[in-house]
Each structure stands twice: as C-alpha cells, then as structure tokens.
Coordinates of C-alpha atoms in Angstrom, one line a residue:
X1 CA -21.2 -17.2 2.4
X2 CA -18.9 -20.0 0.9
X3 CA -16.8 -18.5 -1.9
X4 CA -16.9 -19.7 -5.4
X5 CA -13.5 -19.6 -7.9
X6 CA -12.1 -19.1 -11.0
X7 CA -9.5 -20.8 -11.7
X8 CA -7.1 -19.5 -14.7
X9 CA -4.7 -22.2 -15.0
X10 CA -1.3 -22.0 -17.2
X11 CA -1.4 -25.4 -17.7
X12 CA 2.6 -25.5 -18.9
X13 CA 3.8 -24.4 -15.7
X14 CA 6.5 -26.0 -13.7
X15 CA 6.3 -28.6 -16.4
X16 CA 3.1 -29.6 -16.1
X17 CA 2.2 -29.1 -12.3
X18 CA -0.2 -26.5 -13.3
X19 CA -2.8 -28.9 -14.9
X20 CA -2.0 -31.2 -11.8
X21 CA -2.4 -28.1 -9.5
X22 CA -5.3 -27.3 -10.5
X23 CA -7.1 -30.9 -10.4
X24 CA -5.4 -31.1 -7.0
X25 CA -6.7 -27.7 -5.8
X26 CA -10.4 -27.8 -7.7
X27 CA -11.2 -31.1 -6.1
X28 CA -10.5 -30.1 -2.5
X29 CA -12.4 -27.0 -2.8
X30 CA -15.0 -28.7 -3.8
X31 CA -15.0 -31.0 -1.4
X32 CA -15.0 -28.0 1.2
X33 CA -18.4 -27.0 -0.8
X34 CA -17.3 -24.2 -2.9
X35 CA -18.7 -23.9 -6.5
X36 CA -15.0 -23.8 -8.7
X37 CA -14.7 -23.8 -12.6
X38 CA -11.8 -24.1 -14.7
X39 CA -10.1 -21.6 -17.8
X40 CA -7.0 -22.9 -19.4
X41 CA -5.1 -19.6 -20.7
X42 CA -3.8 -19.4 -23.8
X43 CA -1.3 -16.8 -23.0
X44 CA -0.8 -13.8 -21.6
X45 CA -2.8 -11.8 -24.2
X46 CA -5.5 -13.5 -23.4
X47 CA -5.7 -12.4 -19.4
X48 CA -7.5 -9.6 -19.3
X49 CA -10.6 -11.2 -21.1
X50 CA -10.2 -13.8 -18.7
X51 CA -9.9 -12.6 -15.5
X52 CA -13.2 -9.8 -16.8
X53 CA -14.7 -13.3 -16.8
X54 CA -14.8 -14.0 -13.7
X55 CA -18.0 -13.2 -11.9
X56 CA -19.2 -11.0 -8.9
X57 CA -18.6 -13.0 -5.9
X58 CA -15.8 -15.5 -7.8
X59 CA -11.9 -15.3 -6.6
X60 CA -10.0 -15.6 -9.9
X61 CA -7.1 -18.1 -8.9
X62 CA -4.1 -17.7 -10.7
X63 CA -2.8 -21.3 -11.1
X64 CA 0.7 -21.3 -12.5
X65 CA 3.9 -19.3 -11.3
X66 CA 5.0 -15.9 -10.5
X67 CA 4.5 -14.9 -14.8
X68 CA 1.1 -16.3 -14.3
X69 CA 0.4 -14.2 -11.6
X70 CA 2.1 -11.1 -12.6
X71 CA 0.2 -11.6 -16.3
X72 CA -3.3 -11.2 -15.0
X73 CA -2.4 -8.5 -12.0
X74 CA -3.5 -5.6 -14.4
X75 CA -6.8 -7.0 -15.3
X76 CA -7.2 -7.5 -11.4
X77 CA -6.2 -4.3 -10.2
X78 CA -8.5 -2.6 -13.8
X79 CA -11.3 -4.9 -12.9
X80 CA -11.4 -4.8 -9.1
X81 CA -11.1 -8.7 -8.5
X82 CA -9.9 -10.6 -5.9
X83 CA -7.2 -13.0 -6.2
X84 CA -5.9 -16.0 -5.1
X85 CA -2.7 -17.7 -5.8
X86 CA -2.1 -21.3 -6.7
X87 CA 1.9 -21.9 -6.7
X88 CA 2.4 -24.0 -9.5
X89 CA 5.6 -22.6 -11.3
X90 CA 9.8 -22.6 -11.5
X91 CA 10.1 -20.2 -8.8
X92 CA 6.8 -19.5 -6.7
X93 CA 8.7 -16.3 -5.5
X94 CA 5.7 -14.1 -5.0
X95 CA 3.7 -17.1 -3.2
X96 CA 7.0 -17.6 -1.2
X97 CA 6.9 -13.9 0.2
X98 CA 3.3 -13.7 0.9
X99 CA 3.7 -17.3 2.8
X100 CA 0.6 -19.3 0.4
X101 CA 1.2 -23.2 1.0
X102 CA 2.0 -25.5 -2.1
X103 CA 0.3 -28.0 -0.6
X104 CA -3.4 -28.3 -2.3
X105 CA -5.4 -29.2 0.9
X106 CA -3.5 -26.5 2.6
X107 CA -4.2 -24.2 0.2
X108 CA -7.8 -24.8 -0.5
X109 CA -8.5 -23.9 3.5
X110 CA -6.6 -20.8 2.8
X111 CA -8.3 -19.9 -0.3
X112 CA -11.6 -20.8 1.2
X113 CA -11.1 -19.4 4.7
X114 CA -8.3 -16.8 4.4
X115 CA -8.4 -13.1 4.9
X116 CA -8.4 -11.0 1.7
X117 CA -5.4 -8.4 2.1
X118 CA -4.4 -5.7 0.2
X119 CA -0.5 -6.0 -1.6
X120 CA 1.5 -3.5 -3.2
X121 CA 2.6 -4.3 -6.8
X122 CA 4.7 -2.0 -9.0
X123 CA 3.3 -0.2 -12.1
X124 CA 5.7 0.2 -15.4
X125 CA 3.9 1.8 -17.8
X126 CA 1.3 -0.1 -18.8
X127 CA 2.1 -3.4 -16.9
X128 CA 1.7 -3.8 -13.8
X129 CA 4.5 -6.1 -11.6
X130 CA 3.9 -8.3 -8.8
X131 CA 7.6 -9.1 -7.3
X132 CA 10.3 -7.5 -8.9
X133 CA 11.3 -5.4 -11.9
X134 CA 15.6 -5.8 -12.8
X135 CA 18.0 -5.0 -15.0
X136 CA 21.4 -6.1 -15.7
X137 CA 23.4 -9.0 -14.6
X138 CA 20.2 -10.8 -13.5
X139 CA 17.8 -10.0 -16.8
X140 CA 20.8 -11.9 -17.9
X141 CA 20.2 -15.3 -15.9
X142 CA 16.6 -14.7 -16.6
X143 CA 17.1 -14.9 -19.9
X144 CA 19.2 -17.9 -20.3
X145 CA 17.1 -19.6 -18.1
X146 CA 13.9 -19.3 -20.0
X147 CA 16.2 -20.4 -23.1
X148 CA 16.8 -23.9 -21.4
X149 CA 14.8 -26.8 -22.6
X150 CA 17.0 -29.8 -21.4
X151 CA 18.5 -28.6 -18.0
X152 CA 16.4 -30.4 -14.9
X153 CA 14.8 -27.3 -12.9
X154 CA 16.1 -27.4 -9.7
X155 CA 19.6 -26.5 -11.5
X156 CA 18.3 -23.8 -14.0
X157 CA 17.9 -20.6 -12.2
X158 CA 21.9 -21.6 -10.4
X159 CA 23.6 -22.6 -13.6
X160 CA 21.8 -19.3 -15.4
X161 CA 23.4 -17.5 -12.6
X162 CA 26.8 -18.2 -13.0
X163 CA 26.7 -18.0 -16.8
X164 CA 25.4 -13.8 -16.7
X165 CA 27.8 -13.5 -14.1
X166 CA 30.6 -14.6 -16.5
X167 CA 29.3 -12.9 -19.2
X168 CA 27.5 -9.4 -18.3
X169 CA 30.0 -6.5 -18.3
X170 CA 30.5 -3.6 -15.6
X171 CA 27.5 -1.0 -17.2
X172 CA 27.2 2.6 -16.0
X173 CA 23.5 2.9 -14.5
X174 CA 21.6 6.1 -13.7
X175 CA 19.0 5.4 -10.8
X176 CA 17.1 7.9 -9.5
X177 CA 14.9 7.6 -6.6
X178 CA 12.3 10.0 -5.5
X179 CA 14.0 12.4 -7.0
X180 CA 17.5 11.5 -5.9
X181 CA 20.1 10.6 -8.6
X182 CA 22.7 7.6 -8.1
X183 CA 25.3 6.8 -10.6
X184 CA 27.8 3.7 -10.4
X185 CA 29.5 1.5 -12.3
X186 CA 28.0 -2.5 -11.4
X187 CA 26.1 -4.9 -12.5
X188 CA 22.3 -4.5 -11.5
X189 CA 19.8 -2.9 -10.5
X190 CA 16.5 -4.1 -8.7
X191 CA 13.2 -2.6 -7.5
X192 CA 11.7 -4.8 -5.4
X193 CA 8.1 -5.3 -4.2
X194 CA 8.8 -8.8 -2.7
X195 CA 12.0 -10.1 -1.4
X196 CA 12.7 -13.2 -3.5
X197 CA 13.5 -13.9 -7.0
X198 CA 14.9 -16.3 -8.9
X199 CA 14.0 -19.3 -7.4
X200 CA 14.5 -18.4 -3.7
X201 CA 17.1 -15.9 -3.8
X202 CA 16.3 -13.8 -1.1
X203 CA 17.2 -10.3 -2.8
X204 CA 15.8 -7.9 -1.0
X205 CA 15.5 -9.2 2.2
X206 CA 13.6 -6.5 4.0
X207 CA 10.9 -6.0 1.2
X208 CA 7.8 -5.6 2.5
X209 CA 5.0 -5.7 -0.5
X210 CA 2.4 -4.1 2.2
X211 CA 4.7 -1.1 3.3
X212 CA 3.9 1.0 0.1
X213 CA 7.9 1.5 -0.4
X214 CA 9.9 -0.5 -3.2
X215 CA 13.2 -1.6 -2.3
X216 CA 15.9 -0.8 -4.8
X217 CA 18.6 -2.5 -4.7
X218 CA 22.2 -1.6 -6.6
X219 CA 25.1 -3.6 -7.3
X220 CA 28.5 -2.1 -7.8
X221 CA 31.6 -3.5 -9.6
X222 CA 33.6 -5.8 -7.7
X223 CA 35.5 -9.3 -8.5
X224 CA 33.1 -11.9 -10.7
X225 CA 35.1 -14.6 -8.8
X226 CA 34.0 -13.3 -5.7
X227 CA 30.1 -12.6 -6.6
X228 CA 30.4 -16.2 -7.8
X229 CA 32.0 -17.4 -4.4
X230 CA 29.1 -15.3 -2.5
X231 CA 26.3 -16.5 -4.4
X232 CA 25.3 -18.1 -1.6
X233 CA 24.5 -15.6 0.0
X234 CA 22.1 -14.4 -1.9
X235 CA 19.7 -17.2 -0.8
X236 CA 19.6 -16.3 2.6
X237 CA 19.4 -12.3 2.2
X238 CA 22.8 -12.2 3.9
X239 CA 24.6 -10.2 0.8
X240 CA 23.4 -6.8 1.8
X241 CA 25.9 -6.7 3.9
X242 CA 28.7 -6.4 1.2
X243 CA 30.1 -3.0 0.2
X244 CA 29.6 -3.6 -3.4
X245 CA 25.7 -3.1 -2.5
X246 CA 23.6 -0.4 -1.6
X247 CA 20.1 -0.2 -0.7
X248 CA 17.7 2.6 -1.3
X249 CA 13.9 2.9 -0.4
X250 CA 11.2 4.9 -2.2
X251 CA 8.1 5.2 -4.5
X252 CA 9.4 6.0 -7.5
X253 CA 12.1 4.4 -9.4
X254 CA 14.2 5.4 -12.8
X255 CA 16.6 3.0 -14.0
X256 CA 19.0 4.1 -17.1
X257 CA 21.8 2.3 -18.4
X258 CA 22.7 1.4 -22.4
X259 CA 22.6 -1.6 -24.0
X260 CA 20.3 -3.1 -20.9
X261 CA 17.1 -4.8 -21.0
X262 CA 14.8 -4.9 -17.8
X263 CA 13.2 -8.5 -17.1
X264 CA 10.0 -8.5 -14.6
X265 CA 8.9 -11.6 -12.7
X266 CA 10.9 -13.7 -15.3
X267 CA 9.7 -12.1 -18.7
X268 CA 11.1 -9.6 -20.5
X269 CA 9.7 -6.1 -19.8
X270 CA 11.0 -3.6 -21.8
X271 CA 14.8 -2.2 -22.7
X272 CA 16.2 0.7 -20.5
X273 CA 15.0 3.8 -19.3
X274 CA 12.1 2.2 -17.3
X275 CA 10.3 4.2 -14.5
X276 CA 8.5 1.4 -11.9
X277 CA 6.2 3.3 -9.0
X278 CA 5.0 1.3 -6.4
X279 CA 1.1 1.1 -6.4
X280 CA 0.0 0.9 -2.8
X281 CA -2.6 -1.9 -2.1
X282 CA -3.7 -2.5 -5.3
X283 CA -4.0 -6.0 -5.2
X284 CA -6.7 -7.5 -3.4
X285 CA -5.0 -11.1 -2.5
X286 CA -6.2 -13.7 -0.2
X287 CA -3.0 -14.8 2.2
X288 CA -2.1 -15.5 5.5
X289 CA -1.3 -13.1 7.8
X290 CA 2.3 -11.9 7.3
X291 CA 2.6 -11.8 11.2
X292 CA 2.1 -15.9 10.7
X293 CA 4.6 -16.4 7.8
X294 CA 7.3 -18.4 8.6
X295 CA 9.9 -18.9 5.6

C-alpha cells in the first residue's frame, strides 16, 4: 500500500529552505503516487495538536531542522506515529546521524520506500530529546548562536564556538551515571543519543541512537587556547582522544552544576540539575539502514 504524508513544515527554517523543502519534497512524492498534505506550524506549542492530526496510515514529516524534529518527538512517541524527517534546518545533526538524504528526490524514495526503524531518544522530564541534551561551554555557543541575525550560516555555529569558549568559566559539575557519581572541574557536559551537534561536530563519535545507551561525554579544565587550537577536532570525532575528556556510557544521566543552563537540540531546556534517561526505541522513524550510512 503506497503511504500517504503529513507534512508539518517550519517554514523559517534554515532561512527559508523549509517552505522550499517542502514544495521540493511534496511534489516528488506525489509524483511517486503518494497522497501528501501540508501544515505550516506555528511553533512549538502547537506540535502536539498537529502531529494528533495526522491520520492512521499518514507519516507525519517533520520538515525543518533538528528543533523541528525534536519539538514534535513527544507527540510522536504519546501518539504512536511514524515519522519521517525532511532536513531542512542550520544543523541537520539528527538527519546527519541517521544517514536521511537532503536531496528531495532522494528523500521522497526513502520516505516512500524506506524501512520504518525504531530510534532511541532521551526523555527529560516532560520533553522528550532527539540528539543531544548539554550543558556548559556549549549551551553557551548555542545560545549566541540563536542570538545572531546578521552572521551568514555557514560561520554561526564556528564563530559561537570560539566566543563560549572565551567566555564560559571552569564550573564544578556533579554527573552521575547509573548510579555512579563523577565530579570535575571543566567545561561541559553532554548526553548524547546521536553523535553530532552543532553543525557537524562530531561529539560523541561512537553514539549509537539504536543501542539503548546514551553517551555522556565530560570535559575537564585544560588551556582555552588549546581547546581553541583543537577545535578541529571536534568535527571529525578525533577529540576523545584528549585527556581533558572522558566518556561514560549508561541509561540514566544526572547533570549538576550552578549557574548552568542545559540547551537540547539547540533550544534551551531547562537550568541545572536535569536528569535525561534514554528511552529505548521510542521513535518509530523511517531511515536507511545504519549498516548503509556512509558519513
């Protein structure tokens, strides 16, 4: 039976490619004989209404970037719908780790023929997390770059970088995993679903969002002139390798610091203590199979 769709579009996203996303996308499945209609959302608060909307036998298509997606993953999981991912946004991160195209033509054969899979996401109180939850040095950058209106994208998520890095001091963090306690002095702390964030950094570069484990990643105190210098890194999930960082696995994650406030896939999430527990297959998500990804 050919599926039909429902595409919730945030039509603001990556300056405007989520309207043309969406056009792009819609008239290729079309073409492929699926039945596709459109919602433009007005914002988050309006997802769960939305996605409820979407009928029995629809795939409610997120078309926007990894906000977007992480906005209407509650109402997915709540409701039991399938999604499907149109990567329309800054960063893409959570398209990027599951291996969905960009391309619309390649996408609508995915979306149309693809396997639905289930993915892990991450559940924080109410909300429920699709790549990453952070907080320190990077809620930072996130910050500053949702604060730019005049700086060309492809520079944003670098240039906020290097500014929290400047600016965010050494904070005393309390994680505790599973049960375990870790206390150091650095600058961050991520649990991580999906590997990537930020616009292609490659931060946890063994994240697996199918293995029902998050991966937490801490980073100690060290020289700012030399985090700057290995930036780099970063992007190709080389930086693990660095004493300053350690890497913990588990279900459960507790994150305390003062003064700290946790971003999630870009957005602000709520100040410290957070608890994030991985929820094991509770997205139902059409992508390739991660045997195939290439990245």
């Amino acid at each position: 039976m050919t599926r039909a769709f429902h595409l919730l579009v945030n039509p603001n996203s990556g300056a405007g490619r989520g309207a043309r996303m969406a056009a792009e996308v819609g008239a290729a499945l079309r073409a492929r004989g699926a039945e596709v209609r459109s919602t433009v959302s007005p914002g988050i608060e309006a997802a769960d209404d939305l996605v409820a909307d979407t009928g029995e036998g629809e795939v409610c298509v997120a078309v926007g970037g990894d906000g977007m997606v992480s906005s209407v993953a509650a109402a997915a999981v709540r409701h039991g719908v399938t999604l499907g991912i149109a990567p329309a946004g800054r960063g893409n991160d959570f398209a990027r780790q599951l291996g969905i195209p960009r391309h619309g033509e390649l996408l609508a054969s995915l979306l149309r023929d693809g396997d639905v899979r289930p993915v892990d996401a991450i559940g924080v109180s109410d909300r429920v997390v699709v790549g990453s939850v952070y907080a320190g040095v990077d809620s930072l950058a996130s910050q500053l770059v949702n604060e730019m209106k005049r700086v060309p994208g492809a520079l944003q998520y670098p240039l906020g970088a290097l500014r929290a890095m400047a600016t965010f001091p050494v904070t005393t963090y309390r994680v505790t995993v599973d049960g375990a306690e870790h206390t150091f002095e650095g600058f961050t702390v991520v649990a991580a679903n999906s590997g990537y964030y930020g616009k292609g950094m490659h931060i946890a570069p063994d994240a697996d969002p199918r293995d029902g484990l998050l991966d937490v990643l801490l980073l100690g105190a060290g020289s700012r002139a030399s985090f700057i210098r290995k930036l780099p890194q970063v992007y190709r999930g080389t930086h693990t390798a660095n004493a300053e960082i350690v890497v913990l696995r588990g279900r459960e994650v507790r994150i305390e610091a003062d003064g700290v406030q946790a971003y999630a896939d870009g957005d602000p999430l709520a100040p410290l203590p957070i608890t994030a527990t991985v929820l094991p297959g509770a997205l139902r998500i059409i992508s390739p199979d991660p045997s195939a990804v290439t990245r």
